[in-house]
Coordinates of C-alpha atoms in Angstrom, one line a residue:
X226 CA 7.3 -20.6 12.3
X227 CA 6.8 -16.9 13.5
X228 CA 9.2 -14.4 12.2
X229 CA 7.8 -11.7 13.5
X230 CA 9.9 -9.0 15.7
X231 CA 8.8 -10.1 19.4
X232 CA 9.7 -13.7 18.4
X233 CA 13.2 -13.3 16.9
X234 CA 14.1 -11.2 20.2
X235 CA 12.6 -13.8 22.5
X236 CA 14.4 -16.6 21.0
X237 CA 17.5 -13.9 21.1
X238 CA 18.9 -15.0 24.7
X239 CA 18.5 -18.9 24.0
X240 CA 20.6 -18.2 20.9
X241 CA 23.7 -17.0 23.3
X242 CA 23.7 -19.0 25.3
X243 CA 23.3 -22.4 23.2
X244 CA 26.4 -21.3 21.4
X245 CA 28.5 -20.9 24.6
X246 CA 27.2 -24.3 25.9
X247 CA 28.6 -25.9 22.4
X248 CA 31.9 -24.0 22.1
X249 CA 30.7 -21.7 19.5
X250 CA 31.1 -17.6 18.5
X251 CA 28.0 -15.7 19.4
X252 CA 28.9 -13.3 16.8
X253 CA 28.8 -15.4 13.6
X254 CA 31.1 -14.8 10.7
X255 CA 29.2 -15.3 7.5
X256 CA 25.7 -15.4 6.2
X257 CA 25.4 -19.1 6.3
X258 CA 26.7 -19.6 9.0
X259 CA 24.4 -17.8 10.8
X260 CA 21.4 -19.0 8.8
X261 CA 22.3 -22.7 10.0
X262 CA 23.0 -21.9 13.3
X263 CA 19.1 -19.9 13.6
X264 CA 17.6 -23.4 12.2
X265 CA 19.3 -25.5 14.6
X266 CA 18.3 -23.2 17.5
X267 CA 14.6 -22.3 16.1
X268 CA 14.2 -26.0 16.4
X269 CA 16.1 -26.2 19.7
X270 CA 13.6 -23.3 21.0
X271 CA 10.3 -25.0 20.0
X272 CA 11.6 -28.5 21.5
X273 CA 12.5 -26.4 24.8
X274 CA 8.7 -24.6 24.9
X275 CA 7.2 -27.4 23.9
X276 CA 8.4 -30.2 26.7
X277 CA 8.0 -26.6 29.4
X278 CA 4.3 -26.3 28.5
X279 CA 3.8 -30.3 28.7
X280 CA 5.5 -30.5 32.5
X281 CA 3.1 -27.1 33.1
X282 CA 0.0 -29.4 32.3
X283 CA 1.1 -32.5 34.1
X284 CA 2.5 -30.8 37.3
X285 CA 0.2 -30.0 40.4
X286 CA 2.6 -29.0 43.1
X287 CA 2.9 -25.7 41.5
X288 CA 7.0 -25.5 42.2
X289 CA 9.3 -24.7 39.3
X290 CA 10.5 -27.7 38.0
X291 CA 14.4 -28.2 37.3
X292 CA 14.4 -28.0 33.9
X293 CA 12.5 -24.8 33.9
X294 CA 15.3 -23.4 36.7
X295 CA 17.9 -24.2 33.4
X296 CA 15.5 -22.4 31.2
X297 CA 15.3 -19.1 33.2
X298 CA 19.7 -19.5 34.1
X299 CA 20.0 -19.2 30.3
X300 CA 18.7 -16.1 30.2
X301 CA 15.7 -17.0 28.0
X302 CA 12.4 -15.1 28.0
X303 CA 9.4 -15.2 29.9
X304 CA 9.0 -19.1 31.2
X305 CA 6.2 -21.2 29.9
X306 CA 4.5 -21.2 32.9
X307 CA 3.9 -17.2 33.0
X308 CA 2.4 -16.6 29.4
X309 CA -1.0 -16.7 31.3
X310 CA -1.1 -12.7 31.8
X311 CA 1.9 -10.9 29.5
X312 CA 1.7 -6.8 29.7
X313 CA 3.7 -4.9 27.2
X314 CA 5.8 -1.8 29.1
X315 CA 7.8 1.2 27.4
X316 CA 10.0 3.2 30.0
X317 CA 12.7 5.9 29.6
X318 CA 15.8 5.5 31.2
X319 CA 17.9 7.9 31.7
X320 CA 21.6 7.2 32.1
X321 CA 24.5 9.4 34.0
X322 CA 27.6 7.6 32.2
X323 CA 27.5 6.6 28.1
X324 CA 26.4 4.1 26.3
X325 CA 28.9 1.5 27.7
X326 CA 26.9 0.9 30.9
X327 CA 23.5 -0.1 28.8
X328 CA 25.0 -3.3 28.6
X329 CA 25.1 -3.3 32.4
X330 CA 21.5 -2.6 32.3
X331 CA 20.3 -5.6 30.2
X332 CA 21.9 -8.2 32.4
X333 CA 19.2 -6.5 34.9
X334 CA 16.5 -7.4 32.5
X335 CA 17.7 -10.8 31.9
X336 CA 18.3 -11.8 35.8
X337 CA 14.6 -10.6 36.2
X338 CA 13.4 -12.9 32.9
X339 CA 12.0 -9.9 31.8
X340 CA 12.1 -9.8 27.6
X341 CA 13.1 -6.4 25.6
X342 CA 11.2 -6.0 22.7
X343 CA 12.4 -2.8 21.3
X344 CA 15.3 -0.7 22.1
X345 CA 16.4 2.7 21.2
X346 CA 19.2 5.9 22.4
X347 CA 19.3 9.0 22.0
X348 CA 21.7 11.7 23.8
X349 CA 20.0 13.1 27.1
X350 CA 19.1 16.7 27.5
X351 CA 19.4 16.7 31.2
X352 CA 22.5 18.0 33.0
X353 CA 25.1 15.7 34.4
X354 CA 23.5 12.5 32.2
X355 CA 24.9 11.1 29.1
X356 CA 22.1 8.9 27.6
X357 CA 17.9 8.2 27.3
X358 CA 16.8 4.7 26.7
X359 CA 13.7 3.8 25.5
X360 CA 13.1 0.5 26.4
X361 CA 9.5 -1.9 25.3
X362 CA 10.1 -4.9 27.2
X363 CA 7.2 -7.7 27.8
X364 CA 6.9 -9.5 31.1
X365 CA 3.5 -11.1 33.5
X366 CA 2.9 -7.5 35.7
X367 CA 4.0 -9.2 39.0
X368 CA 7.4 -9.0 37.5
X369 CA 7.6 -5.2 36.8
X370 CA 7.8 -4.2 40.6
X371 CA 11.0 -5.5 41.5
X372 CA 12.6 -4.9 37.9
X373 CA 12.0 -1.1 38.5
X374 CA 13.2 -1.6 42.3
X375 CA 16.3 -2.9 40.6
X376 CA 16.9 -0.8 37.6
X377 CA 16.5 2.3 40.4
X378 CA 18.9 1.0 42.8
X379 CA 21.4 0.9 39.6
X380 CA 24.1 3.8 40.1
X381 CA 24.1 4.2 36.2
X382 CA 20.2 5.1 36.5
X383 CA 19.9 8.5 37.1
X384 CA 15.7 8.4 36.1
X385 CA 13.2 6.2 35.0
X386 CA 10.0 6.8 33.8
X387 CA 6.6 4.6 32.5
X388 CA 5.5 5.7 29.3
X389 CA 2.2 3.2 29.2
X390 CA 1.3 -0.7 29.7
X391 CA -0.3 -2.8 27.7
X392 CA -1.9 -6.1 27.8
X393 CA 0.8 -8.0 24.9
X394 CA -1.1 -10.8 22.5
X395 CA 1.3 -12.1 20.0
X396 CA 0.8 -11.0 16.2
X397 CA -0.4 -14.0 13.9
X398 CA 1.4 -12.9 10.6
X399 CA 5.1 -13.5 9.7
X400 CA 6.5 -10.3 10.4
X401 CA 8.9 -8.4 7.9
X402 CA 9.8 -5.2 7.7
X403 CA 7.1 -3.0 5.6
X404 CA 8.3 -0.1 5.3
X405 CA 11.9 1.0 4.4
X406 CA 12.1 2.7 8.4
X407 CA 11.3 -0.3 9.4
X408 CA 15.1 -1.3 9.1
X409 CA 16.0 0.4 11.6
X410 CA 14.4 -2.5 13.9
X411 CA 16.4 -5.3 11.8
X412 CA 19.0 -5.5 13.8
X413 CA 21.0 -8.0 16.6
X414 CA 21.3 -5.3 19.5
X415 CA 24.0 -7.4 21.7
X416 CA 26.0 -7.2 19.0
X417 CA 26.2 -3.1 18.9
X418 CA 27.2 -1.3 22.5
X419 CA 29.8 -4.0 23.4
X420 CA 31.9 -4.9 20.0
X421 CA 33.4 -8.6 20.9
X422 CA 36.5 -9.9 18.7
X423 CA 37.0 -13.1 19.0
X424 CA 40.3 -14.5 20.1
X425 CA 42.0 -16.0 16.8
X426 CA 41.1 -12.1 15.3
X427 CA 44.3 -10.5 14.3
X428 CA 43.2 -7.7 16.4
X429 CA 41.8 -9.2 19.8
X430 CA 45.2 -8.1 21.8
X431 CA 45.1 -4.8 20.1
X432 CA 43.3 -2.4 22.1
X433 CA 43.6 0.5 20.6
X434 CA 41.9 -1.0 17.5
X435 CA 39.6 -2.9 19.5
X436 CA 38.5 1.0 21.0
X437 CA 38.8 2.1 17.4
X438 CA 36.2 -0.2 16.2
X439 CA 33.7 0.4 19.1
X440 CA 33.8 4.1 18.1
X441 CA 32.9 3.6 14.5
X442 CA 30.4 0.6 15.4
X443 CA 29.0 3.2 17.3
X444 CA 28.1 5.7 14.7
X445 CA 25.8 2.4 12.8
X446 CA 24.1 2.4 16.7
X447 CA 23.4 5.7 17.0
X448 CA 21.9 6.0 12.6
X449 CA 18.5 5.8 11.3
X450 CA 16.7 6.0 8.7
X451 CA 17.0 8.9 6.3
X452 CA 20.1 10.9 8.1
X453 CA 22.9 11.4 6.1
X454 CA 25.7 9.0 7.0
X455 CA 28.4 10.2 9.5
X456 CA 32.0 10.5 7.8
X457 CA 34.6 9.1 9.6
X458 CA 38.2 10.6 9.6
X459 CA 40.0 7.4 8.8
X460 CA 43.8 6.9 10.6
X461 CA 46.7 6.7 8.2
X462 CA 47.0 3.3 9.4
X463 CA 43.9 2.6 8.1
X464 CA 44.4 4.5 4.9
X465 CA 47.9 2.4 4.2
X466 CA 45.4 -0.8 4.6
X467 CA 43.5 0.2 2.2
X468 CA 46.2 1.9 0.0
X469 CA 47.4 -2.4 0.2
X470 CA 44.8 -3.7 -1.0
X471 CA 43.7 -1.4 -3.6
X472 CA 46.9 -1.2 -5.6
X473 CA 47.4 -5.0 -5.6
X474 CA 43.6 -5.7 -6.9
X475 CA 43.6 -3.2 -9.3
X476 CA 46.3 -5.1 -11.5
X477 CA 43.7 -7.8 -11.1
X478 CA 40.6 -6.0 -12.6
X479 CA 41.4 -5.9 -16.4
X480 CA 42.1 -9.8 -16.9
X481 CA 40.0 -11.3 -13.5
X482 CA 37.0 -8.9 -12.9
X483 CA 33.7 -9.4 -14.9
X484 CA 33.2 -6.4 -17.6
X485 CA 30.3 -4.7 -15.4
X486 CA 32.8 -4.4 -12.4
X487 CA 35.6 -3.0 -14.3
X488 CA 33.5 -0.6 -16.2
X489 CA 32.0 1.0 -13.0
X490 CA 34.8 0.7 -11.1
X491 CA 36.3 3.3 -13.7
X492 CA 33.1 5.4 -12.8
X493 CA 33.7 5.0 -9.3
X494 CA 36.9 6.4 -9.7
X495 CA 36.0 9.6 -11.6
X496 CA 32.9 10.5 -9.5
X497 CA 33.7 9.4 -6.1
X498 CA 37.0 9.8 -5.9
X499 CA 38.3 6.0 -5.9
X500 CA 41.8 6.3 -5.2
X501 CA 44.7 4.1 -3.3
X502 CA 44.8 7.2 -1.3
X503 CA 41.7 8.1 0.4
X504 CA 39.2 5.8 1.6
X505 CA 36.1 6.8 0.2
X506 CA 32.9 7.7 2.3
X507 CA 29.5 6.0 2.3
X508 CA 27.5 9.0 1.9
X509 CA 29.1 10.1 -1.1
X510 CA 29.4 6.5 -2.5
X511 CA 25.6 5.6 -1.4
X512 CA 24.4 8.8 -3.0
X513 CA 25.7 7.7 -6.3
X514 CA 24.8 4.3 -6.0
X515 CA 21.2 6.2 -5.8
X516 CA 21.6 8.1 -8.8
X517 CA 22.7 4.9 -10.9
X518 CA 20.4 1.6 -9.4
X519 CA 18.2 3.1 -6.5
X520 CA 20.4 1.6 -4.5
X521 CA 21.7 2.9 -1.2
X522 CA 23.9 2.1 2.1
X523 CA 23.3 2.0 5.3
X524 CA 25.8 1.9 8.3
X525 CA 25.8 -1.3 10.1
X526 CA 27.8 -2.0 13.5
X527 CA 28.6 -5.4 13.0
X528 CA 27.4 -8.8 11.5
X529 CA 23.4 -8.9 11.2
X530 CA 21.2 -12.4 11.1
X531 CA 20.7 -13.3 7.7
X532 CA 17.2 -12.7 7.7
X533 CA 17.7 -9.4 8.6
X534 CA 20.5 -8.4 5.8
X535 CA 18.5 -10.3 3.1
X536 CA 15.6 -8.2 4.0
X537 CA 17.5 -5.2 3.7
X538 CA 17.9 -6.0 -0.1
X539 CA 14.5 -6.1 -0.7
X540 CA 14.0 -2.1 -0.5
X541 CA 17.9 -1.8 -2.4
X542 CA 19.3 -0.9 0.9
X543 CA 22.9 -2.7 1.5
X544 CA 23.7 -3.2 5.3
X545 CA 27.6 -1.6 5.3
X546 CA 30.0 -1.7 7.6
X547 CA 32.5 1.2 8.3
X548 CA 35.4 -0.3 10.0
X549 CA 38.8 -1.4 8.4
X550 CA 40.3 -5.1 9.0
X551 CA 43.4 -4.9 11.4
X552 CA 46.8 -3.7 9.8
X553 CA 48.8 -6.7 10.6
X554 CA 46.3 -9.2 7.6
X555 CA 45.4 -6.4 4.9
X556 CA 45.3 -9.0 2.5
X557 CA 42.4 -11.1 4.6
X558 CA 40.0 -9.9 7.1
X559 CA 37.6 -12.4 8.8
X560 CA 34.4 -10.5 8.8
X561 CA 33.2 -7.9 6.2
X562 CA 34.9 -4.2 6.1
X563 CA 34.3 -1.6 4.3
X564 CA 37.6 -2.5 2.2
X565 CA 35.5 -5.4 1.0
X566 CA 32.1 -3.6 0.7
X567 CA 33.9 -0.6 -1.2
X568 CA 35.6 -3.2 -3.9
X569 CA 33.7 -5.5 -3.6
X570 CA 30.4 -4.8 -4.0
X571 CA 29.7 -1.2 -4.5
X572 CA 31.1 -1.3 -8.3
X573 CA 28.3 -4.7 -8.9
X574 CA 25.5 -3.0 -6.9
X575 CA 26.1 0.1 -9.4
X576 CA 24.8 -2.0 -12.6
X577 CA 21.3 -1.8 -13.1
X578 CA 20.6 -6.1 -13.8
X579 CA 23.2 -6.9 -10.9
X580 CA 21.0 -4.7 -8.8
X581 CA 17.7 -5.7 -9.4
X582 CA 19.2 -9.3 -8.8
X583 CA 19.8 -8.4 -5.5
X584 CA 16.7 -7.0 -4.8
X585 CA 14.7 -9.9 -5.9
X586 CA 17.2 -12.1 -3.7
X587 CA 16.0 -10.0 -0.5
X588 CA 12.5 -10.0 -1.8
X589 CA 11.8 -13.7 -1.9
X590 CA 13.3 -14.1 1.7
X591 CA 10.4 -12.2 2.9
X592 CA 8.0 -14.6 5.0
X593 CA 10.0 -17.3 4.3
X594 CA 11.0 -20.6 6.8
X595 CA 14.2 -20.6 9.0
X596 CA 14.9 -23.0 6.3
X597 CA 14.3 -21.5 2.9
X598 CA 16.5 -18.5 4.8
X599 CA 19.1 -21.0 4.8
X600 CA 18.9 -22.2 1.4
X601 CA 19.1 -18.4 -0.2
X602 CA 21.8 -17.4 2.4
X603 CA 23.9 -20.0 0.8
X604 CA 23.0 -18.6 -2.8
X605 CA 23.7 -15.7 -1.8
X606 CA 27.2 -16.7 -0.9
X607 CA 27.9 -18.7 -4.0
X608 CA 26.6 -15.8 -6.4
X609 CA 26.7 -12.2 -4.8
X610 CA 30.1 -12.8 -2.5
X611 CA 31.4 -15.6 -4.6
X612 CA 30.0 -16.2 -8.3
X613 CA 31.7 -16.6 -11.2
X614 CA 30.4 -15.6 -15.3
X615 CA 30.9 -16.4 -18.8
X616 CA 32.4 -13.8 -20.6
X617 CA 33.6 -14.3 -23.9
X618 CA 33.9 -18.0 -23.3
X619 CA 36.1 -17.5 -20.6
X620 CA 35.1 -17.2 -16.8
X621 CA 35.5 -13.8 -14.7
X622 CA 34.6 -12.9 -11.4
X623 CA 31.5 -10.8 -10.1
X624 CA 31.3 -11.8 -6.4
X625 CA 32.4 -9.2 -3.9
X626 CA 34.5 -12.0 -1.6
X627 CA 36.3 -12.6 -4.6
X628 CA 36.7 -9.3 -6.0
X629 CA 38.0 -7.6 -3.2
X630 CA 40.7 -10.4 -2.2
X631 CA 43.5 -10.5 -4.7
X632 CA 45.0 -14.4 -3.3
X633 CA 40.7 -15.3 -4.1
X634 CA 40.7 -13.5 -7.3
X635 CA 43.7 -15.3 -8.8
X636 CA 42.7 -18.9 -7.2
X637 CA 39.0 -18.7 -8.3
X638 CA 40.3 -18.1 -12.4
X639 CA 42.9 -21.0 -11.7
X640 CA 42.8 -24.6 -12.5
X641 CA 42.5 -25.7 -8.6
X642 CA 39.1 -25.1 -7.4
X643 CA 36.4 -27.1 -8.5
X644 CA 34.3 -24.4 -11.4
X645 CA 30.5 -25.7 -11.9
X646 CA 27.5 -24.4 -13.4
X647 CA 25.0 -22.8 -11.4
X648 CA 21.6 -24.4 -11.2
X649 CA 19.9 -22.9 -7.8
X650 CA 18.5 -26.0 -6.7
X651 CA 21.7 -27.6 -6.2
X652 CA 23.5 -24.6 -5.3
X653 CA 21.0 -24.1 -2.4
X654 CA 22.1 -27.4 -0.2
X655 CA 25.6 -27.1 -1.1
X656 CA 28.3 -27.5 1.8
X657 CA 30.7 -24.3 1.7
X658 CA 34.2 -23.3 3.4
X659 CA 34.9 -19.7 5.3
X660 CA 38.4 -20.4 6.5
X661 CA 40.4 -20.6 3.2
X662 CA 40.3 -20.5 -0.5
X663 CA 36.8 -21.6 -2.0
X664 CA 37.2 -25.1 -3.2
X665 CA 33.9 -24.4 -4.9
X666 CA 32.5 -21.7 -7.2
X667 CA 29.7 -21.5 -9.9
X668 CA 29.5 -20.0 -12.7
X669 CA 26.6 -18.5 -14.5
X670 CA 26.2 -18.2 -18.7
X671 CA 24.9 -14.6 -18.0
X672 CA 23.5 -12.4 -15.4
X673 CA 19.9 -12.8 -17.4
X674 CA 20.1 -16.5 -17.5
X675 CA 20.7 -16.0 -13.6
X676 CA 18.1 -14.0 -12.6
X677 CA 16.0 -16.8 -14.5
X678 CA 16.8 -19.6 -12.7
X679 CA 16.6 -17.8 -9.7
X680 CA 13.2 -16.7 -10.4
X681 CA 12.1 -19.9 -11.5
X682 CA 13.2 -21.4 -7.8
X683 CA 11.9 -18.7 -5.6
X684 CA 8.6 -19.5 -7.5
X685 CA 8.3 -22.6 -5.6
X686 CA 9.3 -21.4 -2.6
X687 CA 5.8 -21.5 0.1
X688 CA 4.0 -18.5 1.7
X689 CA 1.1 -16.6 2.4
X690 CA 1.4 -14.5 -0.5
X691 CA 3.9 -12.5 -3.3
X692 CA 5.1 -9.1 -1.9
X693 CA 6.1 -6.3 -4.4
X694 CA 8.2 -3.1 -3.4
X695 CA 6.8 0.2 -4.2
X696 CA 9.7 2.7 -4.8
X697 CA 7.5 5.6 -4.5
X698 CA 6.2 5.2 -1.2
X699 CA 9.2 2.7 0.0
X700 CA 7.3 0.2 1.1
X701 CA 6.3 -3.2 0.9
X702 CA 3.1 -4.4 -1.0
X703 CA 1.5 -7.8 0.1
X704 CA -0.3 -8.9 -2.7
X705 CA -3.0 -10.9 -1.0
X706 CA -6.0 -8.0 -2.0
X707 CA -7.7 -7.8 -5.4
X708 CA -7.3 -3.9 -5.2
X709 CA -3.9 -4.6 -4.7
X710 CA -3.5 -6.6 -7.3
X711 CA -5.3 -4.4 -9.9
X712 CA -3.8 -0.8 -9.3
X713 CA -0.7 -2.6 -10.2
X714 CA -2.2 -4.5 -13.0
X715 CA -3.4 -0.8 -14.1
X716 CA 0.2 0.9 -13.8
X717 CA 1.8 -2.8 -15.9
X718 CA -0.7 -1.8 -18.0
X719 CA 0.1 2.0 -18.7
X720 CA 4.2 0.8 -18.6
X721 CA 3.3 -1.9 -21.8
X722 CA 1.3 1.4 -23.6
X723 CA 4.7 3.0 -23.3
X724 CA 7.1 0.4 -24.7
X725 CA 4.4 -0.2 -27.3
X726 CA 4.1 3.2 -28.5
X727 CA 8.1 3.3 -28.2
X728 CA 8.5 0.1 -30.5
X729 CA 6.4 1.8 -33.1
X730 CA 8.5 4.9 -32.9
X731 CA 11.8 2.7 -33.1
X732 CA 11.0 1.1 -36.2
X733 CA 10.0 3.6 -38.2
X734 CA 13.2 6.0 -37.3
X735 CA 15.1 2.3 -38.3

C-alpha cells in the first residue's frame, strides 16, 4: 500500500468522515489507537476505489451513480471516474482576517472535490490582510474554473494568484520523509487551525482554556524546521498544574523510576532549571537534549498519525506538545502535555542507549504496511510510554505514561497489574487499555537485551530496502545502491580501525 504524501492526504477526508458515521473522535487519543483506526480505513478506502472503478467500467449511461454521489458527500478526493486527466495547481491566497477563516476556505475545496496536497502560512505583507496561503491541491482542470470562481467570491479572500499547473502522475515509491525538513510535511493539518476538545475533556466547557490552547497550538502551526522554538509565558494557573504534579512524582523517583531516569533527571534539574516552580521551555530543554543524545524537540499542535510521529524518531526528533492539561485533573490529562513530555520522557530521551532505541523504533517504521505501523505503535506503547526494567532484581519504571503519572507509577510496581516479560512478537498483537490503570506491563532484563529483541523483529519485518540515517547531512539513506552500501562499509571500516587501535592502547595502560 502507498504511503507516500499525496496518498495519506487523499485518504485524509474519508478518514473524518468514517469516524463520524461510526460514532467515533476524529482526533484520536493514543498512538494505537490511531494506528488501528488508519488499517481499518486504509482497507475501507481501497474497497470504496475499488467497487467505484468496477461501476466506471460497467456503466454506459455516463450519469453518476449513487454510490459515487455518497463518495463525493463525504468529502473524499477526486472520484474514480475523474483520474483520467489530474493537473497538479499551487496558488497564493491571501487572506484579510487570521488564520481562523482558513478553515472556512477548505470546506470550499472539499464542496468542489478538489484534493490539497500541500499546505502552508505565512503572515501577509500587504496592508489590511492578515495571512498568505500557499496551497498545492490536485484536481481534473475542468474543476479549477469554478473553484477559483468560488474561492474569489469568498469575503475572507482578499487575492488569489496561480503560481504554475502541472500534469499530477502519482509517485511509485513508499514515500517517507528523507530529509530532516521534510517533517515539516508530517503532519494531520485539520487537526491544527481549529483545536477540537472533545466533550468528556475536563476542559470542553472552558473557553478560556479552550482559546488558550488554540494560541499555543498555534505557535507548532506557524514552526519549521530549524527556528528556534517560541517560548511561551505560561499562566500561574498553569504553573500551579505543574507545580502538582511535579512535587507529588518526585517523592516517586528514588524507589519507582529506573536508575537512568533518576540520574538525568538530577541533570535536568541543574542545567535546565527543573523546578516545581517554573515550567521549563523546549528550546532550552531541546538544546540539551542535543548536547547529550542528538536528540531534539519539535513543537507539535496536537495529536499526529502514528506513522508520522514514529517517523519523526528516525532523525532523533521528538514531536512535543506545548500545552498544559486542564487545572481541574492535574493528576490525569487525556492526551499528551508537555507535563508528561517534560517528566516523562525528556529525562529517558537524555540517555544515550534509551535514545538510540528510539531512533531505531522510528527507523524500522519507515516504508512499512498500515499494518506493521500498527504492530510497532503498540510496542511503542508497551516500552517507550509504558515499559517496565530489571534493576537489581527488582522492577522500575522507564515509560514516560508511567513516569509522569504518580496513581500509574505506584500501580505499575504493585501487585495488581498483570507484570510479563517482553518478547516483541507477542507484545506486538497485544490488546491494550487508554482509559484507566494498565492492566498490563512488560518488563525487560535490560535496555541492551531490549534493543535486541527488537532488532531481531524489525529484521523480519518486509520492504524494499534497509534505510540508515546520516547525522551529518540529516538525512535518510536508502540502502538499495552498491555505492551506497560501500561508502558506509568504508566509514564501518575506519570506525573498527579506531576501536582497534583504542583496545591496544587500553591494555597496555591496564
Amino acid at each position: 500500500m502507498s504511503t507516500d504524501t499525496e496518498t495519506v492526504k487523499r485518504r485524509l477526508a474519508f478518514q473524518k468522515s468514517y469516524s463520524q458515521e461510526h460514532g467515533g473522535s476524529w482526533r484520536r487519543r493514543s498512538l494505537i489507537e490511531d494506528a488501528k483506526f488508519e488499517t481499518v480505513t486504509n482497507i475501507e478506502f481501497q474497497k470504496r476505489e475499488k467497487h467505484l472503478s468496477v461501476k466506471e467500467k460497467t456503466s454506459t449511461t455516463g450519469s453518476i451513480s449513487e454510490e459515487e454521489e455518497v463518495f463525493i458527500q463525504n468529502g473524499d478526493k477526486v472520484s474514480p471516474t475523474e483520474t483520467g486527466n489530474l493537473v497538479s495547481t499551487t496558488i497564493i491566497i491571501t487572506l484579510k482576517d487570521g488564520i481562523s477563516s482558513l478553515a472556512k476556505i477548505l470546506r470550499v475545496f472539499e464542496n468542489t472535490n478538489v484534493t490539497i496536497d500541500h499546505i502552508e502560512s505565512r503572515k501577509s505583507k500587504k496592508t489590511g490582510c492578515e495571512y498568505e496561503i500557499l496551497l498545492q491541491a490536485i484536481s481534473t482542470s475542468e474543476k479549477w474554473t469554478p473553484l477559483i470562481n468560488l474561492l474569489r467570491q469568498n469575503p475572507q479572500v482578499n487575492d488569489i494568484v496561480i503560481l504554475n499547473e502541472q500534469s499530477h502522475t502519482a509517485e511509485k515509491d513508499d514515500w517517507f520523509p528523507r530529509h530532516i525538513s521534510e517533517l515539516d510535511n508530517c503532519t494531520h493539518l485539520v487537526t491544527k487551525f481549529e483545536p477540537d476538545l472533545d466533550y468528556d475533556h475536563p476542559g470542553f466547557t472552558d473557553m478560556e482554556y479552550r482559546e488558550r490552547r488554540k494560541a499555543i497550538a498555534d505557535i507548532a502551526f506557524e514552526y519549521r524546521n530549524g527556528q528556534p522554538i517560541p517560548r511561551v509565558e505560561y499562566t500561574e494557573e498553569e504553573t500551579q498544574t505543574w507545580n502538582h504534579v511535579y512535587s507529588r512524582l518526585v517523592d516517586f523517583f528514588p524507589t519507582h523510576a529506573c536508575k537512568e531516569h533518576r540520574e538525568n533527571f538530577k541533570l535536568l534539574e541543574k542545567e535546565c532549571g527543573y523546578c516545581p516552580t517554573r515550567i521549563p521551555q523546549l528550546e532550552d530543554v531541546s538544546n540539551y537534549l542535543k548536547r547529550r543524545t542528538g536528540f531534539q524537540l519539535r513543537p507539535v499542535s496536537g495529536l499526529l498519525s502514528a506513522r508520522d510521529f514514529l517517523a519523526s524518531l528516525a532523525f532523533r526528533v521528538f514531536q512535543c506538545t506545548q500545552y498544559v492539561r486542564h487545572g481541574s485533573k492535574p493528576d490525569h490529562s487525556p492526551e499528551p502535555d508537555c507535563i508528561h513530555e517534560l517528566l516523562g520522557h525528556v529525562p529517558m530521551l537524555a540517555d544515550v542507549k534509551f535514545a538510540q532505541f528510539s531512533q531505531e523504533i522510528g527507523l524500522a517504521t519507515l516504508g512499512a504496511s498500515d499494518a506493521d505501523i500498527e504492530k510497532f505503535a503498540t510496542l511503542y506503547w508497551f516500552t517507550v510510554e509504558f515499559g517496565l526494567c530489571k534493576e537489581n532484581g527488582e522492577l522500575r519504571a522507564y515509560g514516560a505514561g508511567t513516569l509522569s503519572s504518580y496513581g500509574e507509577l505506584k500501580h505499575a510496581l504493585s501487585d495488581a497489574p498483570d507484570q510479563r516479560p517482553f518478547d516483541p512478537a507477542k507484545t506486538a498483537v497485544q490488546e491494550y487499555t487508554d482509559d484507566d490503570l494498565q492492566p498490563i506491563y512488560f518488563y525487560v532484563e535490560s535496555f541492551d537485551d531490549m534493543m535486541h529483541k527488537m532488532r531481531q523483529y524489525a529484521a523480519n519485518i518486509p520492504r524494499r530496502s534497509e534505510v540508515r540515517y546520516d547525522p551529518y547531512t540529516q538525512t535518510i539513506q536508502q540502502l538499495d545502491k552498491g555505492e551506497t552500501v560501500d561508502a558506509i562499509a568504508l566509514a564501518v571500516r575506519n570506525d573498527i580501525g579506531y576501536l582497534q587501535k583504542a583496545t591496544k592502547v587500553l591494555k597496555i595502560v591496564s
